[in-house]
Amino acid sequence: DEPLKAAAPKPCCVRRAGGKHCTKCKSRHYCSKACQLVDWKDGHNKACRQLTAEFQDRLLDEMMPAKLK
């Protein structure tokens, strides 16, 4: 049995209510822990840090009133 590749989002990992997502960057959605691990090993581990920083910046922009910026 060869592991599934998850370089691109697979049909089983589309965003849906109650689904799993990367707890760090919140940008990748998964149907299972197995798909998450495959994606991590397939390159998400390298992109996650940058995606996390971008997510935190967007969150801060949404939460901070424009007057305080």
C-alpha positions as a Markdown table, in Angstrom:
| # | Residue | x | y | z |
|---|---|---|---|---|
| 1 | Asp | 0.0 | 0.0 | 0.0 |
| 2 | Glu | 1.5 | 3.3 | -1.1 |
| 3 | Pro | 0.5 | 6.4 | 0.9 |
| 4 | Leu | -1.7 | 8.9 | -0.8 |
| 5 | Lys | -0.2 | 12.2 | -2.1 |
| 6 | Ala | -1.8 | 15.4 | -0.9 |
| 7 | Ala | 0.2 | 18.1 | -2.6 |
| 8 | Ala | -3.0 | 19.6 | -3.9 |
| 9 | Pro | -6.2 | 19.5 | -1.9 |
| 10 | Lys | -7.9 | 16.2 | -2.7 |
| 11 | Pro | -11.7 | 15.8 | -3.2 |
| 12 | Cys | -11.9 | 14.1 | 0.2 |
| 13 | Cys | -10.3 | 17.1 | 1.9 |
| 14 | Val | -12.6 | 19.9 | 0.8 |
| 15 | Arg | -13.6 | 22.4 | 3.4 |
| 16 | Arg | -16.8 | 21.4 | 5.2 |
| 17 | Ala | -18.5 | 22.0 | 8.5 |
| 18 | Gly | -17.0 | 19.9 | 11.3 |
| 19 | Gly | -13.9 | 18.9 | 9.2 |
| 20 | Lys | -10.4 | 19.0 | 10.5 |
| 21 | His | -7.9 | 21.7 | 9.7 |
| 22 | Cys | -4.3 | 22.6 | 10.4 |
| 23 | Thr | -4.3 | 23.9 | 13.9 |
| 24 | Lys | -1.4 | 26.2 | 13.2 |
| 25 | Cys | -2.2 | 28.1 | 10.0 |
| 26 | Lys | -6.0 | 27.2 | 9.7 |
| 27 | Ser | -5.6 | 27.2 | 5.9 |
| 28 | Arg | -5.5 | 23.5 | 5.1 |
| 29 | His | -8.6 | 21.3 | 5.6 |
| 30 | Tyr | -8.5 | 17.5 | 5.9 |
| 31 | Cys | -10.9 | 14.6 | 6.0 |
| 32 | Ser | -8.7 | 12.5 | 8.3 |
| 33 | Lys | -5.6 | 12.5 | 10.4 |
| 34 | Ala | -4.0 | 10.3 | 7.7 |
| 35 | Cys | -4.5 | 12.9 | 5.0 |
| 36 | Gln | -3.1 | 15.6 | 7.3 |
| 37 | Leu | 0.0 | 13.6 | 7.9 |
| 38 | Val | 0.5 | 12.9 | 4.2 |
| 39 | Asp | 0.1 | 16.6 | 3.4 |
| 40 | Trp | 2.5 | 17.6 | 6.2 |
| 41 | Lys | 5.2 | 15.2 | 4.9 |
| 42 | Asp | 4.5 | 16.3 | 1.3 |
| 43 | Gly | 5.4 | 19.9 | 1.9 |
| 44 | His | 2.8 | 21.7 | 4.1 |
| 45 | Asn | 5.4 | 21.6 | 7.0 |
| 46 | Lys | 7.5 | 24.1 | 5.0 |
| 47 | Ala | 4.6 | 26.4 | 4.1 |
| 48 | Cys | 2.9 | 26.3 | 7.4 |
| 49 | Arg | 5.0 | 29.0 | 9.2 |
| 50 | Gln | 4.4 | 31.6 | 6.5 |
| 51 | Leu | 0.7 | 30.7 | 6.3 |
| 52 | Thr | 0.5 | 31.0 | 10.1 |
| 53 | Ala | 2.0 | 34.5 | 10.0 |
| 54 | Glu | -0.5 | 35.5 | 7.3 |
| 55 | Phe | -3.4 | 34.1 | 9.3 |
| 56 | Gln | -2.4 | 36.0 | 12.4 |
| 57 | Asp | -2.0 | 39.2 | 10.5 |
| 58 | Arg | -5.5 | 38.9 | 9.0 |
| 59 | Leu | -7.0 | 38.1 | 12.4 |
| 60 | Leu | -5.3 | 41.1 | 14.0 |
| 61 | Asp | -6.6 | 43.3 | 11.1 |
| 62 | Glu | -10.1 | 42.0 | 11.7 |
| 63 | Met | -10.0 | 42.5 | 15.5 |
| 64 | Met | -8.3 | 45.8 | 15.7 |
| 65 | Pro | -10.3 | 48.9 | 15.1 |
| 66 | Ala | -9.0 | 51.1 | 12.2 |
| 67 | Lys | -8.4 | 54.0 | 14.7 |
| 68 | Leu | -5.8 | 52.1 | 16.6 |
| 69 | Lys | -3.7 | 51.1 | 13.5 |
